[in-house]
Structure formats: structure tokens, C-alpha cells
Short mmCIF file of C-alpha atoms in Angstrom, two decimals:
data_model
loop_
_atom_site.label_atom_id
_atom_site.label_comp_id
_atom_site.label_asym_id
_atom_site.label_seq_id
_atom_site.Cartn_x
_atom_site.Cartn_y
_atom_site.Cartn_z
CA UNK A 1 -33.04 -37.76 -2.01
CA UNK A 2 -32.04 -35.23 0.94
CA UNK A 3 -35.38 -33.91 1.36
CA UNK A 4 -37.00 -37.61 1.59
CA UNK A 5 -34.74 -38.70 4.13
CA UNK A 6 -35.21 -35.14 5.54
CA UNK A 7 -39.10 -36.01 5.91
CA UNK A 8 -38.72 -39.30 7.15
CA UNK A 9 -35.74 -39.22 9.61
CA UNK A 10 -35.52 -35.60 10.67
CA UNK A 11 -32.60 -36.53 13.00
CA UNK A 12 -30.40 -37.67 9.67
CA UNK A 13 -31.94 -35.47 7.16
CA UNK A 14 -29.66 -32.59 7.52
CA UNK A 15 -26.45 -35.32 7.76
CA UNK A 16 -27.82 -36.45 4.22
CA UNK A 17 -27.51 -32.91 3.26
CA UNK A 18 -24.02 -31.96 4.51
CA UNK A 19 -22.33 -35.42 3.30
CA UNK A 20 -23.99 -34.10 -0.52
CA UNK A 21 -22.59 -30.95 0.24
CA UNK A 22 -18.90 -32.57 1.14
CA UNK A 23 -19.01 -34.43 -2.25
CA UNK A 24 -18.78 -31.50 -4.13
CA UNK A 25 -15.24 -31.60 -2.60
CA UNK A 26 -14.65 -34.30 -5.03
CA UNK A 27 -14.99 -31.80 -8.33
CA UNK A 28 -11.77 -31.18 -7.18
CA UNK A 29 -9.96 -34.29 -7.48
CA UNK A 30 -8.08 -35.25 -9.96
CA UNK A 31 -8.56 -38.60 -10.46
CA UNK A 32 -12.20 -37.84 -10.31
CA UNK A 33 -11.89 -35.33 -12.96
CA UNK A 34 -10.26 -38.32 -15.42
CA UNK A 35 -13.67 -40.17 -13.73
CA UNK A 36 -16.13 -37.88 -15.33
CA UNK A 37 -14.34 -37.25 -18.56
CA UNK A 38 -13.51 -40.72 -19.19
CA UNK A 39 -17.20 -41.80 -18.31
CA UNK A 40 -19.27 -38.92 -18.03
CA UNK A 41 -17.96 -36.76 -21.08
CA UNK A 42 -16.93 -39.87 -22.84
CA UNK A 43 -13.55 -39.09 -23.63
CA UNK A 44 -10.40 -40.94 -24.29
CA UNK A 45 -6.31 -40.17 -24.14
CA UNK A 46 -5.30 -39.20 -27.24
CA UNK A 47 -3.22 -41.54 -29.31
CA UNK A 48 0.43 -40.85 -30.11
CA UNK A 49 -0.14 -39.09 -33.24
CA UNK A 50 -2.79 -37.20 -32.10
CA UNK A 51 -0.94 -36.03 -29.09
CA UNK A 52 1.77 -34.83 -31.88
CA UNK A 53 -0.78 -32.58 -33.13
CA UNK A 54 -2.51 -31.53 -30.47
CA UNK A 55 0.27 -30.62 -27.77
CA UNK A 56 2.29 -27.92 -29.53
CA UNK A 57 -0.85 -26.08 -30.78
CA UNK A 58 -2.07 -26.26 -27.09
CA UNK A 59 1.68 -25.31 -26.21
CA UNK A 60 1.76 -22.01 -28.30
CA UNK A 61 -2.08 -20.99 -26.93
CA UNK A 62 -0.52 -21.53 -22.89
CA UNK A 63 2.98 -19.96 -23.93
CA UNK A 64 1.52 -16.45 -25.37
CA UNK A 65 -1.41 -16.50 -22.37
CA UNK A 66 1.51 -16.92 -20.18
CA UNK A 67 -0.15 -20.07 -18.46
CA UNK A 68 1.46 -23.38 -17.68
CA UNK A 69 -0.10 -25.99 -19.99
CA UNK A 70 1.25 -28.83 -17.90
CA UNK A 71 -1.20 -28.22 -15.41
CA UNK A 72 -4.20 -29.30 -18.33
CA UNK A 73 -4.68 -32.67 -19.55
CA UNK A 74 -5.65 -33.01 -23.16
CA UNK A 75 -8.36 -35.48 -24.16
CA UNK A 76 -9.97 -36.97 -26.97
CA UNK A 77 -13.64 -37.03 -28.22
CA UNK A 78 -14.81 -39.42 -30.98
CA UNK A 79 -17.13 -36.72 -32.31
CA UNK A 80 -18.06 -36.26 -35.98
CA UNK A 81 -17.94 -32.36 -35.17
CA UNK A 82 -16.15 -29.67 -34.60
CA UNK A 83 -15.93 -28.69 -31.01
CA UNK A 84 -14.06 -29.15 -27.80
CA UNK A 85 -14.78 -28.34 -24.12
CA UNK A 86 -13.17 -27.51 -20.80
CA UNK A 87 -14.26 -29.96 -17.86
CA UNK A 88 -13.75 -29.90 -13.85
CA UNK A 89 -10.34 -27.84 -13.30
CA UNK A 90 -7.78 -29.30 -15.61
CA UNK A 91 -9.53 -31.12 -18.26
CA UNK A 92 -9.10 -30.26 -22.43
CA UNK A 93 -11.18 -32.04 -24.44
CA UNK A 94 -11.18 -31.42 -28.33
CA UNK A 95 -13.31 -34.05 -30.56
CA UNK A 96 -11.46 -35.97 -33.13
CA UNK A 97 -13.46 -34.00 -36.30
CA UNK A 98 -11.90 -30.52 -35.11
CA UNK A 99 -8.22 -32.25 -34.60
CA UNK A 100 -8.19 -33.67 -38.11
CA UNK A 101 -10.02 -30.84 -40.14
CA UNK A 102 -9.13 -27.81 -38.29
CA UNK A 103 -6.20 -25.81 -39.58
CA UNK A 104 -3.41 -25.35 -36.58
CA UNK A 105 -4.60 -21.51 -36.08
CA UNK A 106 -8.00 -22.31 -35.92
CA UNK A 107 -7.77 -24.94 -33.72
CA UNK A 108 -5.61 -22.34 -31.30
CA UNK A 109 -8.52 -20.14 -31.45
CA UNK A 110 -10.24 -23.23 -29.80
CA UNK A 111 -8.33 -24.18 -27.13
CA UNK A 112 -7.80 -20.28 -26.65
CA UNK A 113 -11.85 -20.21 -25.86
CA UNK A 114 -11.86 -23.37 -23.77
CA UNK A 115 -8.59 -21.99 -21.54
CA UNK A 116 -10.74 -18.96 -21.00
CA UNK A 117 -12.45 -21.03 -19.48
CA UNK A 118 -10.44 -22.36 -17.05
CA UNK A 119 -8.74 -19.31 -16.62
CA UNK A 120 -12.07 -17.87 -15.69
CA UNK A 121 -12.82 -20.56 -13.47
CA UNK A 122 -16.49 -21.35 -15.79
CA UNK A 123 -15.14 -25.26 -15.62
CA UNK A 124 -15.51 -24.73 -11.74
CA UNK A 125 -18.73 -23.44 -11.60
CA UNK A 126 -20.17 -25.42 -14.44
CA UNK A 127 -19.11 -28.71 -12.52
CA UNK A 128 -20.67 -27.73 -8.84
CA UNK A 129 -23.74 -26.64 -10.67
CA UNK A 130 -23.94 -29.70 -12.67
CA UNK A 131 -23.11 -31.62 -9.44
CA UNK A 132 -25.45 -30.01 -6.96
CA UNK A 133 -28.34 -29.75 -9.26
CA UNK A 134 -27.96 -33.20 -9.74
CA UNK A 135 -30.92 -34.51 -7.38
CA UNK A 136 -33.20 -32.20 -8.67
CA UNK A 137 -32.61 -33.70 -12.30
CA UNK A 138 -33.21 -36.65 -10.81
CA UNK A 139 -36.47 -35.96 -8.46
CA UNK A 140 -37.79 -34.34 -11.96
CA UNK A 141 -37.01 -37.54 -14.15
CA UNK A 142 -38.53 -39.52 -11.49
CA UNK A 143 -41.74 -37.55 -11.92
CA UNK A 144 -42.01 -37.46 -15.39
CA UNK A 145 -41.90 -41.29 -15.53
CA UNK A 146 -44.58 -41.57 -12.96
CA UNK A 147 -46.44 -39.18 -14.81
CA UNK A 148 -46.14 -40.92 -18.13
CA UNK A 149 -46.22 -44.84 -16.86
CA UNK A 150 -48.28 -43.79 -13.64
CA UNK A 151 -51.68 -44.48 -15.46
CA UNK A 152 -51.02 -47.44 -16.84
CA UNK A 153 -49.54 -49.03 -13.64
CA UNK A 154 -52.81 -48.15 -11.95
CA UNK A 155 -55.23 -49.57 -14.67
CA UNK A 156 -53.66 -52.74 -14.22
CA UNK A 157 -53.79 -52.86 -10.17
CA UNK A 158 -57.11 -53.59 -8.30
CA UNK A 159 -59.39 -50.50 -8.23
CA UNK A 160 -58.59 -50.38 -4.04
CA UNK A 161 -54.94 -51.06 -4.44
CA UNK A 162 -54.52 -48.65 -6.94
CA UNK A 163 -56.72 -45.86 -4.80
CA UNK A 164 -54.56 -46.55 -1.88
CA UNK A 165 -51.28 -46.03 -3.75
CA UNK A 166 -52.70 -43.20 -5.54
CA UNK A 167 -53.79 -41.60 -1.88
CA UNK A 168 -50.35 -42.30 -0.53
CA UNK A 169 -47.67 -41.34 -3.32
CA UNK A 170 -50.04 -37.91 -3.66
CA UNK A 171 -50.07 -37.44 -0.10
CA UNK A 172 -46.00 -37.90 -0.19
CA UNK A 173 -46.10 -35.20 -2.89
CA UNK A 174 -48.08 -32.66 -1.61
CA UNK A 175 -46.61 -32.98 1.93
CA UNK A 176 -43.15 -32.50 0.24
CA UNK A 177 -43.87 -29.47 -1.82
CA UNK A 178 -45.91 -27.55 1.12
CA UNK A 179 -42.90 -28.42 3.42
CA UNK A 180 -40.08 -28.12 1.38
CA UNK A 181 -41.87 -25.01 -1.23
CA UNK A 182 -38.61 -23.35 -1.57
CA UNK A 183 -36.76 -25.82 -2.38
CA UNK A 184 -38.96 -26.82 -5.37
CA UNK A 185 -39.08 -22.69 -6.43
CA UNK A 186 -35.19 -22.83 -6.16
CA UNK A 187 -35.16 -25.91 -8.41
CA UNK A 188 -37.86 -24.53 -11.26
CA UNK A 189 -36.28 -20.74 -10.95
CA UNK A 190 -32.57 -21.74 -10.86
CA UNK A 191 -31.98 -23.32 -14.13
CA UNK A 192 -32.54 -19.61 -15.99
CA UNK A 193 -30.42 -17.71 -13.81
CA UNK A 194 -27.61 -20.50 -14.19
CA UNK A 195 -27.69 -20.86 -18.21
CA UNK A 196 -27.71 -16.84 -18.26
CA UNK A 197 -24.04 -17.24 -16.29
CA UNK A 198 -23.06 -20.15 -18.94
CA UNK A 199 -24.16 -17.58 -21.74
CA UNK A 200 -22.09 -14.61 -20.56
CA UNK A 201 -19.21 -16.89 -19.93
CA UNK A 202 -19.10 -18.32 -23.15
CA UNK A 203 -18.36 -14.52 -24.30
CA UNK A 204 -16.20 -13.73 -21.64
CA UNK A 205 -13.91 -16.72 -23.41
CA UNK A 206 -14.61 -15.49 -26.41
CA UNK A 207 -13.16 -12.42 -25.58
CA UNK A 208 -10.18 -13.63 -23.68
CA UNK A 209 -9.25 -15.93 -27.20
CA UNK A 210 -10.08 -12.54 -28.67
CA UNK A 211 -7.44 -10.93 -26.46
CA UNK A 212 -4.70 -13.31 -27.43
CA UNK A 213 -4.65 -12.49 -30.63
CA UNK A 214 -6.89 -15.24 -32.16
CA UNK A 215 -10.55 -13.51 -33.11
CA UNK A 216 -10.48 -13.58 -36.27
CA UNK A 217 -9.72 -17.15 -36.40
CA UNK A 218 -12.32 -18.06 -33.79
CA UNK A 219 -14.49 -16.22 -35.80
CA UNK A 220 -14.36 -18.42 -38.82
CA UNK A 221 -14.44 -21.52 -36.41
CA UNK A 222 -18.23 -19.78 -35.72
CA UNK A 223 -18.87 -19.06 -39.32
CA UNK A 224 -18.04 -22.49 -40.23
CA UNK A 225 -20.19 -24.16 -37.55
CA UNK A 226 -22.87 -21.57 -38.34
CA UNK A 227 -23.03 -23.00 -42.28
CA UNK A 228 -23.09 -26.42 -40.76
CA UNK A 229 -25.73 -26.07 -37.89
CA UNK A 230 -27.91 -24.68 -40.99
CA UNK A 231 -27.25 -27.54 -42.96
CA UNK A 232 -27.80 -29.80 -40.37
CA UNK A 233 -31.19 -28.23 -40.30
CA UNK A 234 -32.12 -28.61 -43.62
CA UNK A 235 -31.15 -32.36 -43.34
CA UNK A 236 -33.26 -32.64 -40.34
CA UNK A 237 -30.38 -33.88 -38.40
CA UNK A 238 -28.86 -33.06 -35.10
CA UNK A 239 -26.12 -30.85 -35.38
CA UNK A 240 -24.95 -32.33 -32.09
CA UNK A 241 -24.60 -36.02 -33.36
CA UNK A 242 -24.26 -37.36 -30.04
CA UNK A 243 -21.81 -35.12 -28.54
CA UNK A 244 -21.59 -33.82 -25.19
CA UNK A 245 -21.88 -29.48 -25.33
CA UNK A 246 -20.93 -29.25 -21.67
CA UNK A 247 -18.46 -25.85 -21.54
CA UNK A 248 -18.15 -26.46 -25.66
CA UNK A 249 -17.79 -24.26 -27.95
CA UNK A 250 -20.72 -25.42 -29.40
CA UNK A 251 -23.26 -25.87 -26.77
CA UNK A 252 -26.97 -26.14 -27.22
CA UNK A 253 -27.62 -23.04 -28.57
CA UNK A 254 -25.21 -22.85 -31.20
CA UNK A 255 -28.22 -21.18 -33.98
CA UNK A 256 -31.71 -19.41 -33.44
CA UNK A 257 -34.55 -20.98 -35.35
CA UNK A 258 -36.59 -18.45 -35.56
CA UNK A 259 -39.95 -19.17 -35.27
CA UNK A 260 -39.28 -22.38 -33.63
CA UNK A 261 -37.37 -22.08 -30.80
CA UNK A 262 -39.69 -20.69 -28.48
CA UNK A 263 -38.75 -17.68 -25.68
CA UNK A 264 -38.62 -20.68 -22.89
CA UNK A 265 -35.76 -23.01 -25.16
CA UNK A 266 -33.71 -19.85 -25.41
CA UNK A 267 -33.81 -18.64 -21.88
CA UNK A 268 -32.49 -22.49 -20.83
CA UNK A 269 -29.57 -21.93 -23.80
CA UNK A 270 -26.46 -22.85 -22.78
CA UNK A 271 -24.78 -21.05 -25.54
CA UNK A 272 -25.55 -17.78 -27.14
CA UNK A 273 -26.37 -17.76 -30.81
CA UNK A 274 -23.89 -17.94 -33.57
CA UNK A 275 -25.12 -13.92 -34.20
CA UNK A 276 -24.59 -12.91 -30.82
CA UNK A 277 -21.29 -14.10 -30.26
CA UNK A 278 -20.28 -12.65 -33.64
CA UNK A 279 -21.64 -9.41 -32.94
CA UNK A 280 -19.37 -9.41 -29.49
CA UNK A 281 -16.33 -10.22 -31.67
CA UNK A 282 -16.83 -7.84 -33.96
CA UNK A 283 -14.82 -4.99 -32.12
CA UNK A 284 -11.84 -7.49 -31.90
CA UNK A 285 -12.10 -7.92 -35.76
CA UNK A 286 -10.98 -4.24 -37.02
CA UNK A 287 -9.03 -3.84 -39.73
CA UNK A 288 -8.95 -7.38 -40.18
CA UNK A 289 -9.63 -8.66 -43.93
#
């Protein structure tokens, strides 16, 4: 969007630029941050009861981390799985599955990971780069369509009409990319360097649950979800089922299929695999039976 209006008003273009810039103020706003998880993340307040079981759990985690939990809100996601996420700078989401069928002490170990991430500041930095990456998504998805519904616009136009268009949107194109090269490199590059930083900080808050005392409880949270992203498997069924992995525990690299995830799918992994992250918790597990 910037680098169109950049190309055809270069007086505005870099004003276009600065006000996206600015709105990346807004991550930290807090009624924008009840915006994007009400809308975005699609969750909900919890109900009464669930607020019963969900606040002193999240209580104890804060109280022996020695953080105020006040400053966190606690939502809701109508999930058939276990997981839960951390979202902008205050935001606790845990999906209705994990509040019902976790035990209390595993479900500390859950909100123990997702307030390493806050503490870390990975909700932060997960947000902006969600945010800021945001036009390239879109200037990709736009390109993909035309790619895919492209010829069949054309075979319906006139021969001349559709030559003409064909000129002009590839002339757009190829002006853009010589001009604006690095911006395009940035946009293909970026994503690998960006999921390696969501990868390491999904062990850095395993670690810090580790450090509270709650590894070996976090670890059969991952031994659990490991049984049932396998089964999912066999079932040929999504071992997502809908829900949104942003800063979960879960993530979209929760397994390896070997043999079919190819080198490219892991590189863009969110999430390390469920033998990875058990292999980094393993030094936090000693003597522990």
C-alpha cells in the first residue's frame, strides 16, 4: 500500500509510510489490545465460573514469579484443545478444553509459559511483527489471487483489452520490484529470521516456567499434546481445529512429520518440535520421577 502510493505520489509516499509506522503505537493500547483479542484472536471474557477457576491458578503462577497479575487480563477461547497464548502486552488467553481438562498444576505450568512471555516482552515483538508485516501479507495474497484468477479474467476480456491490461498491471509490477528490490528481499528473507526469534522464545518461556518450579508439569502438558498431535495425524485431522497458535503453546509446529514436512515448512515454524522443547527441559527435570 505504502510503496504504491510511494510510486504514484512521491510527495505523500513517505507520509503513507510514517502514519503506518505511528499505528504501531496502537499495539500499545489497551482498548486495542481487547480489539484484537476479542476480534482478531477470537476470544471472549470468561464467565463467572470460569473466572473462579482460572484466577487463583493465574494468582499462585504471578505470586511465586513475584509479578502483579492485575496488570493481565484473562480471556477465554472456545477451543476444543489444549492451549493458551499471550497477546499484545497484557492479554491471557487459555482455550476452554485446557480450563476444563487440565489439572490446576498443569494448567500453572501454562500460564507460567505464556507469562514468560510477557515477562520477556515476545507478546511485544510478536504483535509489531505481526502488525508491520501486515502489508506484505497482503501485497502477497493480492498476487496469488491474480495469479490464480488472472487467466481466467483475461480469457474472458477482448484479446486487445486483455493485452493492454496484461501490458499495464506487468509494467506496474516490474517497475515496483526494480524500484523498490529491497523491499521485496526484506519481505521474502524476513519471515525466517522472524519465526527463528518466535522459536527461541518459545524456549526461553519454557525455561522461565521451568525456573518457577513448574517443568515437570509443563512437560506432561507437551507429552500429552505430543500423543494427541499424533493422533490427530492418524485421523487425518488438524490438530489445530480452528484455533489461533499466535504466542501458544502450541503453535504451528507443535510435531515433525518426518518425511513430510519439508526443510522450507520447518524453517517458517513458529514453534519448535515437541522433541526439541523436551530435550531443553530435560536439565530442569533431574531427579524428578
Amino acid at each position: 500500500m505504502a510503496l504504491i502510493a510511494y510510486a504514484l505520489l512521491p510527495t505523500t509516499g513517505w507520509v503513507v509510510v510514517l502514519c503506518w509506522i505511528a499505528t504501531g503505537l496502537l499495539a500499545f493500547h489497551r482498548p486495542t489490545e481487547r480489539v484484537v483479542a476479542r476480534h482478531l484472536l477470537d476470544l471472549r471474557y470468561p464467565t463467572p465460573r470460569e473466572r473462579d477457576r482460572l484466577e487463583p491458578v493465574w494468582r499462585a503462577v504471578t505470586a511465586r514469579a513475584g509479578v502483579d497479575g492485575r496488570a493481565y487480563e484473562l480471556w477465554i477461547q472456545d477451543c476444543d484443545n489444549i492451549n493458551a497464548l499471550a497477546a499484545a502486552g497484557h492479554i491471557v488467553g487459555v482455550t476452554r478444553f485446557s480450563l476444563e481438562h487440565l489439572s490446576s498444576d498443569h494448567l500453572a505450568a501454562v500460564l507460567a509459559h505464556e507469562l514468560g512471555h510477557h515477562v520477556g516482552g515476545h507478546a511485544w515483538t510478536s504483535l509489531l511483527g505481526e502488525w508491520y508485516s501486515a502489508p506484505g501479507r497482503i501485497g502477497w495474497a493480492a498476487l496469488r489471487w491474480l495469479a490464480r484468477h488472472g487467466p481466467s479474467i483475461v480469457r474472458r476480456l477482448n484479446n486487445w483489452v486483455a493485452l493492454v491490461l496484461v501490458l499495464a498491471v506487468g509494467s506496474v509490477l516490474i517497475a515496483l520490484a526494480l524500484s523498490y528490490w529491497f523491499v521485496l528481499l526484506a519481505l521474502v528473507v524476513a519471515p525466517y529470521p522472524m519465526a527463528a526469534l518466535s522459536r527461541q522464545a518459545e524456549l526461553r518461556a519454557d525455561r522461565y516456567a521451568a525456573a518457577l518450579g513448574f517443568g515437570p508439569m509443563l512437560a506432561e502438558v507437551l507429552h500429552t499434546m505430543q500423543r494427541g498431535n499424533s493422533d490427530a495425524q492418524h485421523r487425518s485431522v488438524a490438530a489445530s481445529s480452528g484455533c489461533h497458535g499466535s504466542r501458544g503453546i502450541i503453535g504451528a509446529a507443535g510435531n515433525v512429520q518426518t518425511g513430510r514436512l519439508v526443510l522450507f515448512d520447518r524453517l517458517l515454524a513458529s514453534h519448535p518440535d515437541y522433541h526439541t522443547r523436551l530435550h531443553h527441559l530435560a536439565p530442569h527435570l533431574a531427579g524428578w520421577r
